[in-house]
PDB file of C-alpha atoms in Angstrom:
ATOM      1  CA  MET A   1       0.000   0.000   0.000  1.00 37.00           C
ATOM      2  CA  HIS A   2       1.189   3.535  -0.801  1.00 41.00           C
ATOM      3  CA  PRO A   3       2.480   5.341   2.316  1.00 44.00           C
ATOM      4  CA  MET A   4      -0.179   8.049   1.972  1.00 41.00           C
ATOM      5  CA  HIS A   5      -2.867   5.383   2.321  1.00 39.00           C
ATOM      6  CA  GLU A   6      -1.454   4.420   5.717  1.00 40.00           C
ATOM      7  CA  ARG A   7      -1.733   7.887   7.248  1.00 42.00           C
ATOM      8  CA  ASN A   8      -3.943   8.322  10.275  1.00 45.00           C
ATOM      9  CA  GLY A   9      -5.086  11.286  12.344  1.00 48.00           C
ATOM     10  CA  SER A  10      -2.023  11.279  14.632  1.00 84.00           C
ATOM     11  CA  GLU A  11       0.364  11.469  11.664  1.00 86.00           C
ATOM     12  CA  LEU A  12      -1.510  14.476  10.235  1.00 86.00           C
ATOM     13  CA  GLN A  13      -1.265  16.102  13.670  1.00 88.00           C
ATOM     14  CA  GLN A  14       2.491  15.481  13.623  1.00 89.00           C
ATOM     15  CA  ILE A  15       2.787  17.258  10.278  1.00 89.00           C
ATOM     16  CA  GLU A  16       0.623  20.159  11.487  1.00 88.00           C
ATOM     17  CA  ALA A  17       2.816  20.503  14.603  1.00 89.00           C
ATOM     18  CA  PHE A  18       5.979  20.563  12.495  1.00 89.00           C
ATOM     19  CA  ALA A  19       4.549  23.183  10.113  1.00 88.00           C
ATOM     20  CA  ALA A  20       3.417  25.324  13.058  1.00 88.00           C
ATOM     21  CA  VAL A  21       6.861  25.271  14.676  1.00 87.00           C
ATOM     22  CA  ALA A  22       8.498  26.197  11.381  1.00 86.00           C
ATOM     23  CA  GLU A  23       5.986  29.014  10.792  1.00 86.00           C
ATOM     24  CA  HIS A  24       6.081  30.487  14.297  1.00 86.00           C
ATOM     25  CA  GLY A  25       9.773  29.891  15.007  1.00 82.00           C
ATOM     26  CA  GLY A  26       9.437  27.938  18.228  1.00 85.00           C
ATOM     27  CA  PHE A  27       7.534  25.353  20.237  1.00 86.00           C
ATOM     28  CA  ALA A  28       5.804  27.762  22.605  1.00 85.00           C
ATOM     29  CA  ALA A  29       4.449  29.967  19.816  1.00 86.00           C
ATOM     30  CA  ALA A  30       3.376  26.924  17.806  1.00 85.00           C
ATOM     31  CA  ALA A  31       1.614  25.473  20.838  1.00 86.00           C
ATOM     32  CA  ARG A  32      -0.350  28.707  21.338  1.00 88.00           C
ATOM     33  CA  ALA A  33      -1.359  28.723  17.666  1.00 86.00           C
ATOM     34  CA  LEU A  34      -2.521  25.101  17.844  1.00 85.00           C
ATOM     35  CA  GLY A  35      -4.145  25.400  21.257  1.00 86.00           C
ATOM     36  CA  ARG A  36      -1.927  22.647  22.716  1.00 87.00           C
ATOM     37  CA  ASP A  37       0.794  22.334  25.356  1.00 87.00           C
ATOM     38  CA  ALA A  38       4.348  22.799  24.129  1.00 85.00           C
ATOM     39  CA  SER A  39       5.164  19.320  25.422  1.00 87.00           C
ATOM     40  CA  VAL A  40       2.458  17.844  23.143  1.00 88.00           C
ATOM     41  CA  VAL A  41       3.889  19.691  20.128  1.00 87.00           C
ATOM     42  CA  SER A  42       7.390  18.478  20.979  1.00 87.00           C
ATOM     43  CA  ARG A  43       6.262  14.843  21.301  1.00 89.00           C
ATOM     44  CA  ARG A  44       4.476  14.990  17.946  1.00 90.00           C
ATOM     45  CA  ILE A  45       7.564  16.297  16.172  1.00 88.00           C
ATOM     46  CA  ASP A  46       9.754  13.675  17.894  1.00 89.00           C
ATOM     47  CA  ALA A  47       7.346  11.003  16.637  1.00 90.00           C
ATOM     48  CA  LEU A  48       7.415  12.483  13.112  1.00 89.00           C
ATOM     49  CA  GLU A  49      11.206  12.523  12.971  1.00 88.00           C
ATOM     50  CA  ALA A  50      11.360   8.974  14.362  1.00 90.00           C
ATOM     51  CA  ARG A  51       8.868   7.775  11.745  1.00 90.00           C
ATOM     52  CA  LEU A  52      10.791   9.434   8.910  1.00 89.00           C
ATOM     53  CA  GLY A  53      14.206   8.524  10.314  1.00 89.00           C
ATOM     54  CA  VAL A  54      15.599  12.035   9.753  1.00 89.00           C
ATOM     55  CA  ARG A  55      16.068  15.316  11.644  1.00 90.00           C
ATOM     56  CA  LEU A  56      13.704  18.044  10.431  1.00 88.00           C
ATOM     57  CA  LEU A  57      14.519  20.650  13.098  1.00 88.00           C
ATOM     58  CA  ALA A  58      17.846  21.687  14.567  1.00 86.00           C
ATOM     59  CA  ARG A  59      17.194  22.593  18.221  1.00 80.00           C
ATOM     60  CA  THR A  60      19.406  24.726  20.438  1.00 72.00           C
ATOM     61  CA  THR A  61      18.691  26.286  23.809  1.00 65.00           C
ATOM     62  CA  ARG A  62      17.802  29.595  22.131  1.00 71.00           C
ATOM     63  CA  ARG A  63      16.267  28.794  18.770  1.00 78.00           C
ATOM     64  CA  VAL A  64      14.772  26.224  16.463  1.00 84.00           C
ATOM     65  CA  ALA A  65      15.832  26.069  12.821  1.00 85.00           C
ATOM     66  CA  LEU A  66      14.967  23.891   9.859  1.00 88.00           C
ATOM     67  CA  THR A  67      17.515  21.395   8.638  1.00 88.00           C
ATOM     68  CA  GLU A  68      18.059  21.164   4.905  1.00 88.00           C
ATOM     69  CA  VAL A  69      15.783  18.132   4.728  1.00 88.00           C
ATOM     70  CA  GLY A  70      13.291  19.905   6.977  1.00 85.00           C
ATOM     71  CA  ALA A  71      13.115  22.911   4.657  1.00 88.00           C
ATOM     72  CA  THR A  72      12.382  20.674   1.653  1.00 89.00           C
ATOM     73  CA  TYR A  73       9.834  18.641   3.617  1.00 90.00           C
ATOM     74  CA  LEU A  74       8.119  21.842   4.799  1.00 88.00           C
ATOM     75  CA  GLN A  75       7.537  23.036   1.227  1.00 88.00           C
ATOM     76  CA  ARG A  76       5.839  19.771   0.351  1.00 88.00           C
ATOM     77  CA  VAL A  77       3.641  19.504   3.420  1.00 86.00           C
ATOM     78  CA  GLN A  78       2.606  23.178   3.314  1.00 85.00           C
ATOM     79  CA  ALA A  79       1.130  22.583  -0.123  1.00 83.00           C
ATOM     80  CA  ILE A  80      -0.723  19.520   1.178  1.00 84.00           C
ATOM     81  CA  LEU A  81      -2.015  21.331   4.261  1.00 83.00           C
ATOM     82  CA  GLY A  82      -3.103  24.235   2.077  1.00 79.00           C
ATOM     83  CA  GLU A  83      -5.075  21.880  -0.158  1.00 78.00           C
ATOM     84  CA  LEU A  84      -6.717  20.262   2.881  1.00 81.00           C
ATOM     85  CA  SER A  85      -7.687  23.660   4.263  1.00 76.00           C
ATOM     86  CA  ALA A  86      -9.094  24.746   0.888  1.00 71.00           C
ATOM     87  CA  ALA A  87     -11.051  21.496   0.611  1.00 71.00           C
ATOM     88  CA  ASP A  88     -12.560  22.048   4.068  1.00 72.00           C
ATOM     89  CA  ILE A  89     -13.598  25.591   3.178  1.00 69.00           C
ATOM     90  CA  GLU A  90     -14.975  24.492  -0.171  1.00 66.00           C
ATOM     91  CA  ALA A  91     -17.058  21.760   1.450  1.00 67.00           C
ATOM     92  CA  ARG A  92     -18.464  24.179   4.025  1.00 67.00           C
ATOM     93  CA  GLU A  93     -19.197  26.735   1.294  1.00 61.00           C
ATOM     94  CA  ALA A  94     -21.022  24.104  -0.762  1.00 59.00           C
ATOM     95  CA  ALA A  95     -23.208  23.199   2.191  1.00 56.00           C
ATOM     96  CA  ALA A  96     -24.048  26.822   2.992  1.00 65.00           C
ATOM     97  CA  ALA A  97     -26.454  29.033   1.071  1.00 74.00           C
ATOM     98  CA  PRO A  98     -24.664  31.781  -0.894  1.00 85.00           C
ATOM     99  CA  GLN A  99     -24.726  34.920   1.205  1.00 85.00           C
ATOM    100  CA  GLY A 100     -22.978  38.223   1.830  1.00 89.00           C
ATOM    101  CA  LEU A 101     -21.808  40.997  -0.481  1.00 93.00           C
ATOM    102  CA  LEU A 102     -21.001  40.105  -4.102  1.00 94.00           C
ATOM    103  CA  ARG A 103     -18.965  42.787  -5.909  1.00 94.00           C
ATOM    104  CA  LEU A 104     -19.214  42.693  -9.707  1.00 95.00           C
ATOM    105  CA  ALA A 105     -17.458  44.742 -12.403  1.00 93.00           C
ATOM    106  CA  LEU A 106     -19.586  44.930 -15.559  1.00 93.00           C
ATOM    107  CA  PRO A 107     -19.225  46.625 -18.972  1.00 91.00           C
ATOM    108  CA  ALA A 108     -21.799  49.409 -18.957  1.00 88.00           C
ATOM    109  CA  ALA A 109     -23.777  48.998 -22.200  1.00 88.00           C
ATOM    110  CA  PHE A 110     -23.646  45.198 -22.152  1.00 92.00           C
ATOM    111  CA  ALA A 111     -24.779  44.974 -18.531  1.00 92.00           C
ATOM    112  CA  GLN A 112     -27.621  47.412 -19.160  1.00 90.00           C
ATOM    113  CA  ARG A 113     -28.955  45.160 -21.908  1.00 90.00           C
ATOM    114  CA  TRP A 114     -28.134  41.625 -20.858  1.00 92.00           C
ATOM    115  CA  ILE A 115     -27.477  41.457 -17.109  1.00 93.00           C
ATOM    116  CA  ALA A 116     -29.340  44.185 -15.214  1.00 92.00           C
ATOM    117  CA  PRO A 117     -32.835  43.106 -16.358  1.00 92.00           C
ATOM    118  CA  TRP A 118     -32.167  39.599 -15.020  1.00 91.00           C
ATOM    119  CA  LEU A 119     -30.771  40.530 -11.599  1.00 93.00           C
ATOM    120  CA  PRO A 120     -34.136  40.563  -9.776  1.00 93.00           C
ATOM    121  CA  ARG A 121     -34.514  36.858 -10.630  1.00 92.00           C
ATOM    122  CA  PHE A 122     -31.000  36.159  -9.410  1.00 93.00           C
ATOM    123  CA  LEU A 123     -31.646  37.868  -6.067  1.00 93.00           C
ATOM    124  CA  ALA A 124     -34.976  36.067  -5.742  1.00 93.00           C
ATOM    125  CA  ALA A 125     -33.087  32.769  -6.074  1.00 92.00           C
ATOM    126  CA  TYR A 126     -30.413  33.867  -3.559  1.00 92.00           C
ATOM    127  CA  PRO A 127     -32.122  36.205  -1.063  1.00 91.00           C
ATOM    128  CA  LYS A 128     -29.151  36.259   1.326  1.00 90.00           C
ATOM    129  CA  LEU A 129     -26.930  37.915  -1.272  1.00 93.00           C
ATOM    130  CA  ARG A 130     -26.360  41.646  -1.719  1.00 93.00           C
ATOM    131  CA  LEU A 131     -24.896  43.098  -4.912  1.00 94.00           C
ATOM    132  CA  GLU A 132     -22.470  45.946  -5.467  1.00 94.00           C
ATOM    133  CA  LEU A 133     -22.138  46.718  -9.171  1.00 93.00           C
ATOM    134  CA  SER A 134     -19.528  48.820 -10.946  1.00 91.00           C
ATOM    135  CA  HIS A 135     -20.623  49.674 -14.496  1.00 88.00           C
ATOM    136  CA  SER A 136     -17.646  50.826 -16.502  1.00 82.00           C
ATOM    137  CA  ASP A 137     -15.970  50.138 -19.824  1.00 76.00           C
ATOM    138  CA  ARG A 138     -12.513  50.837 -18.410  1.00 77.00           C
ATOM    139  CA  PHE A 139     -10.205  48.001 -17.397  1.00 76.00           C
ATOM    140  CA  ILE A 140     -10.658  46.992 -13.752  1.00 77.00           C
ATOM    141  CA  ASP A 141      -8.099  44.976 -11.808  1.00 81.00           C
ATOM    142  CA  LEU A 142     -10.170  42.390  -9.947  1.00 83.00           C
ATOM    143  CA  VAL A 143      -7.485  41.642  -7.382  1.00 80.00           C
ATOM    144  CA  ALA A 144      -6.392  45.204  -6.642  1.00 81.00           C
ATOM    145  CA  ASP A 145      -9.948  46.575  -6.598  1.00 85.00           C
ATOM    146  CA  GLY A 146     -11.422  43.707  -4.603  1.00 86.00           C
ATOM    147  CA  PHE A 147     -14.064  42.423  -7.041  1.00 91.00           C
ATOM    148  CA  ASP A 148     -15.465  38.901  -6.851  1.00 92.00           C
ATOM    149  CA  ALA A 149     -16.104  38.603 -10.598  1.00 93.00           C
ATOM    150  CA  ALA A 150     -16.262  40.624 -13.802  1.00 92.00           C
ATOM    151  CA  VAL A 151     -17.703  40.311 -17.269  1.00 94.00           C
ATOM    152  CA  ARG A 152     -15.178  41.025 -20.028  1.00 90.00           C
ATOM    153  CA  ILE A 153     -15.790  41.646 -23.732  1.00 89.00           C
ATOM    154  CA  GLY A 154     -13.024  40.947 -26.227  1.00 80.00           C
ATOM    155  CA  GLU A 155      -9.538  39.635 -25.580  1.00 73.00           C
ATOM    156  CA  LEU A 156      -8.486  38.523 -22.105  1.00 71.00           C
ATOM    157  CA  ALA A 157      -5.198  40.259 -21.412  1.00 66.00           C
ATOM    158  CA  ASP A 158      -4.663  38.981 -17.850  1.00 60.00           C
ATOM    159  CA  SER A 159      -3.710  35.303 -18.029  1.00 65.00           C
ATOM    160  CA  ARG A 160      -3.885  34.948 -14.227  1.00 68.00           C
ATOM    161  CA  LEU A 161      -7.673  35.179 -14.225  1.00 72.00           C
ATOM    162  CA  VAL A 162      -9.996  32.196 -14.218  1.00 82.00           C
ATOM    163  CA  ALA A 163     -12.345  32.628 -17.191  1.00 86.00           C
ATOM    164  CA  ARG A 164     -15.585  31.015 -18.337  1.00 89.00           C
ATOM    165  CA  ARG A 165     -16.778  31.737 -21.873  1.00 92.00           C
ATOM    166  CA  LEU A 166     -20.397  32.861 -22.124  1.00 93.00           C
ATOM    167  CA  ALA A 167     -20.799  33.531 -25.850  1.00 92.00           C
ATOM    168  CA  GLY A 168     -19.159  34.642 -29.064  1.00 91.00           C
ATOM    169  CA  PHE A 169     -20.388  37.403 -31.334  1.00 92.00           C
ATOM    170  CA  GLU A 170     -19.913  38.984 -34.764  1.00 90.00           C
ATOM    171  CA  THR A 171     -19.368  42.654 -35.489  1.00 91.00           C
ATOM    172  CA  MET A 172     -21.556  43.881 -38.343  1.00 92.00           C
ATOM    173  CA  LEU A 173     -22.522  46.982 -40.286  1.00 95.00           C
ATOM    174  CA  CYS A 174     -26.099  48.133 -39.914  1.00 96.00           C
ATOM    175  CA  ALA A 175     -28.319  51.105 -40.612  1.00 97.00           C
ATOM    176  CA  ALA A 176     -31.938  52.173 -40.239  1.00 97.00           C
ATOM    177  CA  PRO A 177     -34.329  51.399 -43.105  1.00 97.00           C
ATOM    178  CA  SER A 178     -35.079  55.134 -43.252  1.00 96.00           C
ATOM    179  CA  TYR A 179     -31.413  55.949 -43.876  1.00 96.00           C
ATOM    180  CA  LEU A 180     -31.019  53.292 -46.564  1.00 96.00           C
ATOM    181  CA  ALA A 181     -34.222  54.443 -48.288  1.00 96.00           C
ATOM    182  CA  ARG A 182     -32.734  57.930 -48.435  1.00 95.00           C
ATOM    183  CA  ALA A 183     -29.045  57.189 -49.164  1.00 94.00           C
ATOM    184  CA  GLY A 184     -29.275  53.820 -50.897  1.00 94.00           C
ATOM    185  CA  HIS A 185     -27.796  50.404 -50.087  1.00 94.00           C
ATOM    186  CA  PRO A 186     -24.020  50.167 -50.623  1.00 94.00           C
ATOM    187  CA  GLN A 187     -23.141  47.199 -52.812  1.00 94.00           C
ATOM    188  CA  ARG A 188     -19.336  47.248 -52.355  1.00 94.00           C
ATOM    189  CA  PRO A 189     -17.121  48.213 -49.405  1.00 94.00           C
ATOM    190  CA  ASP A 190     -15.624  51.181 -51.255  1.00 93.00           C
ATOM    191  CA  GLU A 191     -19.108  52.709 -51.550  1.00 94.00           C
ATOM    192  CA  LEU A 192     -19.032  53.272 -47.778  1.00 93.00           C
ATOM    193  CA  GLN A 193     -16.874  56.320 -48.474  1.00 91.00           C
ATOM    194  CA  ARG A 194     -19.889  58.261 -49.770  1.00 92.00           C
ATOM    195  CA  HIS A 195     -22.150  57.302 -46.863  1.00 94.00           C
ATOM    196  CA  ALA A 196     -22.640  58.876 -43.459  1.00 94.00           C
ATOM    197  CA  CYS A 197     -20.861  56.590 -40.983  1.00 93.00           C
ATOM    198  CA  LEU A 198     -20.825  56.415 -37.196  1.00 93.00           C
ATOM    199  CA  GLY A 199     -17.634  55.641 -35.299  1.00 89.00           C
ATOM    200  CA  MET A 200     -16.526  54.540 -31.838  1.00 85.00           C
ATOM    201  CA  PRO A 201     -12.972  55.851 -31.253  1.00 79.00           C
ATOM    202  CA  LYS A 202     -12.146  53.323 -28.524  1.00 74.00           C
ATOM    203  CA  ALA A 203     -13.195  50.337 -30.617  1.00 74.00           C
ATOM    204  CA  ARG A 204     -10.678  48.082 -32.368  1.00 76.00           C
ATOM    205  CA  PHE A 205     -12.413  48.866 -35.673  1.00 76.00           C
ATOM    206  CA  TRP A 206     -11.668  52.587 -35.681  1.00 80.00           C
ATOM    207  CA  PRO A 207     -10.832  54.371 -37.932  1.00 84.00           C
ATOM    208  CA  GLU A 208     -10.348  51.443 -40.331  1.00 86.00           C
ATOM    209  CA  TRP A 209     -13.147  49.030 -41.129  1.00 91.00           C
ATOM    210  CA  LYS A 210     -11.726  45.684 -42.228  1.00 92.00           C
ATOM    211  CA  LEU A 211     -14.158  43.546 -44.221  1.00 94.00           C
ATOM    212  CA  ILE A 212     -13.897  39.925 -45.397  1.00 93.00           C
ATOM    213  CA  LYS A 213     -15.820  38.033 -48.087  1.00 91.00           C
ATOM    214  CA  GLY A 214     -14.347  34.577 -48.610  1.00 89.00           C
ATOM    215  CA  LYS A 215     -10.760  35.229 -49.679  1.00 91.00           C
ATOM    216  CA  GLN A 216     -11.431  38.886 -50.485  1.00 93.00           C
ATOM    217  CA  ARG A 217     -10.256  41.591 -48.105  1.00 93.00           C
ATOM    218  CA  SER A 218     -11.201  45.249 -48.035  1.00 94.00           C
ATOM    219  CA  VAL A 219      -9.960  47.972 -45.683  1.00 93.00           C
ATOM    220  CA  GLN A 220     -11.918  51.215 -45.605  1.00 91.00           C
ATOM    221  CA  ARG A 221     -10.611  54.196 -43.675  1.00 90.00           C
ATOM    222  CA  ILE A 222     -13.691  55.980 -42.409  1.00 85.00           C
ATOM    223  CA  ASP A 223     -14.300  59.686 -41.902  1.00 85.00           C
ATOM    224  CA  ALA A 224     -17.315  59.444 -39.596  1.00 86.00           C
ATOM    225  CA  ALA A 225     -20.233  61.843 -39.469  1.00 87.00           C
ATOM    226  CA  ILE A 226     -20.556  61.162 -35.729  1.00 90.00           C
ATOM    227  CA  VAL A 227     -17.850  59.862 -33.403  1.00 90.00           C
ATOM    228  CA  SER A 228     -18.737  58.881 -29.829  1.00 90.00           C
ATOM    229  CA  ASP A 229     -17.563  56.581 -27.057  1.00 84.00           C
ATOM    230  CA  ASP A 230     -21.221  55.951 -26.084  1.00 86.00           C
ATOM    231  CA  GLY A 231     -22.351  52.825 -27.884  1.00 86.00           C
ATOM    232  CA  GLU A 232     -25.972  53.161 -26.793  1.00 89.00           C
ATOM    233  CA  GLY A 233     -26.022  56.780 -27.947  1.00 91.00           C
ATOM    234  CA  LEU A 234     -24.661  55.846 -31.374  1.00 92.00           C
ATOM    235  CA  LEU A 235     -27.205  53.042 -31.593  1.00 94.00           C
ATOM    236  CA  ALA A 236     -30.028  55.497 -30.885  1.00 95.00           C
ATOM    237  CA  ALA A 237     -28.693  57.849 -33.585  1.00 95.00           C
ATOM    238  CA  CYS A 238     -28.394  54.952 -36.021  1.00 96.00           C
ATOM    239  CA  ILE A 239     -32.003  53.886 -35.400  1.00 96.00           C
ATOM    240  CA  GLU A 240     -33.109  57.438 -36.161  1.00 95.00           C
ATOM    241  CA  GLY A 241     -31.335  57.345 -39.524  1.00 95.00           C
ATOM    242  CA  ALA A 242     -28.012  59.060 -38.780  1.00 95.00           C
ATOM    243  CA  GLY A 243     -25.904  56.625 -40.803  1.00 95.00           C
ATOM    244  CA  ILE A 244     -24.135  53.260 -40.923  1.00 95.00           C
ATOM    245  CA  LEU A 245     -22.892  51.825 -37.638  1.00 95.00           C
ATOM    246  CA  PRO A 246     -20.399  48.979 -37.035  1.00 93.00           C
ATOM    247  CA  ALA A 247     -21.630  47.218 -33.916  1.00 91.00           C
ATOM    248  CA  PRO A 248     -21.304  43.918 -32.056  1.00 92.00           C
ATOM    249  CA  GLN A 249     -24.195  41.485 -32.349  1.00 92.00           C
ATOM    250  CA  TRP A 250     -25.024  41.818 -28.670  1.00 93.00           C
ATOM    251  CA  LEU A 251     -25.696  45.542 -29.133  1.00 93.00           C
ATOM    252  CA  VAL A 252     -27.887  45.386 -32.272  1.00 93.00           C
ATOM    253  CA  GLY A 253     -29.308  41.836 -32.280  1.00 91.00           C
ATOM    254  CA  CYS A 254     -32.759  42.801 -31.015  1.00 90.00           C
ATOM    255  CA  GLU A 255     -33.024  45.841 -33.295  1.00 94.00           C
ATOM    256  CA  LEU A 256     -32.128  43.715 -36.327  1.00 94.00           C
ATOM    257  CA  ALA A 257     -34.686  41.058 -35.383  1.00 92.00           C
ATOM    258  CA  GLN A 258     -37.360  43.723 -34.881  1.00 92.00           C
ATOM    259  CA  GLY A 259     -36.615  45.387 -38.211  1.00 93.00           C
ATOM    260  CA  ARG A 260     -35.537  48.675 -36.638  1.00 95.00           C
ATOM    261  CA  LEU A 261     -32.130  48.151 -38.255  1.00 96.00           C
ATOM    262  CA  THR A 262     -31.007  46.428 -41.438  1.00 96.00           C
ATOM    263  CA  ARG A 263     -27.687  44.741 -42.011  1.00 96.00           C
ATOM    264  CA  VAL A 264     -25.459  46.571 -44.514  1.00 96.00           C
ATOM    265  CA  LEU A 265     -23.229  44.590 -46.921  1.00 96.00           C
ATOM    266  CA  PRO A 266     -24.507  41.314 -45.402  1.00 93.00           C
ATOM    267  CA  GLN A 267     -22.301  39.242 -47.721  1.00 93.00           C
ATOM    268  CA  TRP A 268     -19.246  40.846 -46.105  1.00 91.00           C
ATOM    269  CA  ARG A 269     -18.083  40.036 -42.574  1.00 88.00           C
ATOM    270  CA  MET A 270     -16.214  42.507 -40.399  1.00 88.00           C
ATOM    271  CA  ASP A 271     -12.891  41.133 -39.215  1.00 86.00           C
ATOM    272  CA  TYR A 272     -13.684  41.747 -35.553  1.00 85.00           C
ATOM    273  CA  ASP A 273     -15.315  38.700 -33.989  1.00 83.00           C
ATOM    274  CA  GLY A 274     -15.214  38.613 -30.226  1.00 88.00           C
ATOM    275  CA  ALA A 275     -16.241  36.716 -27.117  1.00 91.00           C
ATOM    276  CA  ILE A 276     -17.764  37.444 -23.743  1.00 93.00           C
ATOM    277  CA  HIS A 277     -16.316  35.871 -20.596  1.00 93.00           C
ATOM    278  CA  VAL A 278     -17.040  35.999 -16.914  1.00 93.00           C
ATOM    279  CA  VAL A 279     -13.701  36.135 -15.087  1.00 91.00           C
ATOM    280  CA  LEU A 280     -12.682  35.458 -11.497  1.00 91.00           C
ATOM    281  CA  PRO A 281      -9.600  36.354  -9.469  1.00 86.00           C
ATOM    282  CA  PRO A 282      -6.822  33.734  -9.533  1.00 80.00           C
ATOM    283  CA  GLY A 283      -7.008  30.853  -7.075  1.00 71.00           C
ATOM    284  CA  ARG A 284      -8.665  27.460  -6.979  1.00 63.00           C
ATOM    285  CA  LEU A 285     -11.154  28.225  -4.212  1.00 72.00           C
ATOM    286  CA  VAL A 286     -14.286  29.935  -5.531  1.00 79.00           C
ATOM    287  CA  PRO A 287     -16.678  31.210  -2.823  1.00 83.00           C
ATOM    288  CA  ALA A 288     -20.257  29.916  -2.954  1.00 86.00           C
ATOM    289  CA  LYS A 289     -21.646  33.391  -3.714  1.00 90.00           C
ATOM    290  CA  THR A 290     -19.346  33.793  -6.742  1.00 91.00           C
ATOM    291  CA  ARG A 291     -19.956  30.277  -7.985  1.00 90.00           C
ATOM    292  CA  ALA A 292     -23.724  30.864  -7.761  1.00 92.00           C
ATOM    293  CA  PHE A 293     -23.471  33.993  -9.917  1.00 94.00           C
ATOM    294  CA  VAL A 294     -21.214  32.410 -12.541  1.00 93.00           C
ATOM    295  CA  ASP A 295     -23.403  29.310 -12.869  1.00 93.00           C
ATOM    296  CA  TRP A 296     -26.578  31.391 -13.030  1.00 93.00           C
ATOM    297  CA  LEU A 297     -25.156  33.749 -15.666  1.00 93.00           C
ATOM    298  CA  ALA A 298     -23.906  30.846 -17.788  1.00 93.00           C
ATOM    299  CA  ARG A 299     -27.401  29.318 -17.738  1.00 93.00           C
ATOM    300  CA  GLU A 300     -28.871  32.598 -18.991  1.00 91.00           C
ATOM    301  CA  PHE A 301     -26.651  32.328 -22.084  1.00 91.00           C
ATOM    302  CA  GLU A 302     -27.681  28.771 -22.911  1.00 88.00           C
ATOM    303  CA  PRO A 303     -28.423  27.207 -25.322  1.00 86.00           C
ATOM    304  CA  GLN A 304     -27.610  30.343 -27.339  1.00 89.00           C
ATOM    305  CA  PRO A 305     -26.933  34.019 -26.566  1.00 91.00           C
ATOM    306  CA  PRO A 306     -30.067  36.022 -25.731  1.00 90.00           C
ATOM    307  CA  TRP A 307     -29.638  38.393 -28.691  1.00 90.00           C
ATOM    308  CA  LEU A 308     -30.179  35.425 -31.027  1.00 87.00           C
ATOM    309  CA  ARG A 309     -33.521  34.530 -29.455  1.00 80.00           C
ATOM    310  CA  ALA A 310     -36.925  36.013 -30.148  1.00 56.00           C
ATOM    311  CA  PRO A 311     -36.899  39.842 -30.067  1.00 56.00           C
ATOM    312  CA  ARG A 312     -39.174  39.923 -27.005  1.00 47.00           C
ATOM    313  CA  ALA A 313     -36.847  37.672 -24.982  1.00 43.00           C
ATOM    314  CA  ARG A 314     -34.629  40.528 -23.806  1.00 46.00           C
ATOM    315  CA  GLY A 315     -34.690  40.573 -20.005  1.00 44.00           C
ATOM    316  CA  ARG A 316     -37.778  38.339 -19.803  1.00 44.00           C
ATOM    317  CA  ARG A 317     -36.436  34.809 -19.872  1.00 46.00           C
ATOM    318  CA  LYS A 318     -38.204  32.506 -17.451  1.00 43.00           C
ATOM    319  CA  ALA A 319     -36.193  31.189 -14.522  1.00 41.00           C
TER     320      ALA A 319
END
């Protein structure tokens, strides 16, 4: 049988005593941390060293120090003790109802459309939770700013984060039927140059619109009639006939389905596909409150993103 299969409670206590002495620098301090007598801690370490047949601690009248073997052994057992502690916490979290304050960082326009309308249902399912929401399109450092989770659109720059993909989306050109009736439907990408166009300066597709049709590529440098960093504002202007807008599917999906917007150059695809993720701070242990939100949000995006469903589905999906 593998040695780990032979471990019993007393051997785990020996390891805990050794780690406590190493961490606190002495038997008395370790005993206080463990809530035991120093003599008990000493006996446990003696038993551990006898079982292993090696000295882990070098004792003098004034101090206790790790031997070379002890230092290596400490690194290994600290990882094991950390895993055991995390497992205990995780099990307790799983048994408890999600509760407390959940801090979320959300992209403003996306959250307004596809998260905020659903939150009453989420809170009804988890009444012991409270939410603190930060709506911003700027980059937020989850660890430094103390957020439990965030929704990110586009590329994930921070590889430390734990990410769960919610959906992918296209970026497409669209315009109001009233604008196209007045200005005509462009048939080729170069015809965009004579149309009123709307631009988002912070978007990856500004000021050049890159279009793909099979193996064909077209790059159009746009001189926009309106430039704004407010996606919802540009969408409103587009619906009223201000011009042609490049926009992600999640922003214009409902308007296209309802006929308030029409896709422009539908045979061409903009070279700016993207994805939406919910991201968590690094670390294996996910609190119950965060896990509840991530699982709930993922369910809301199944079996397909909400902007691909019926136009009336926005914010009204049944629990």
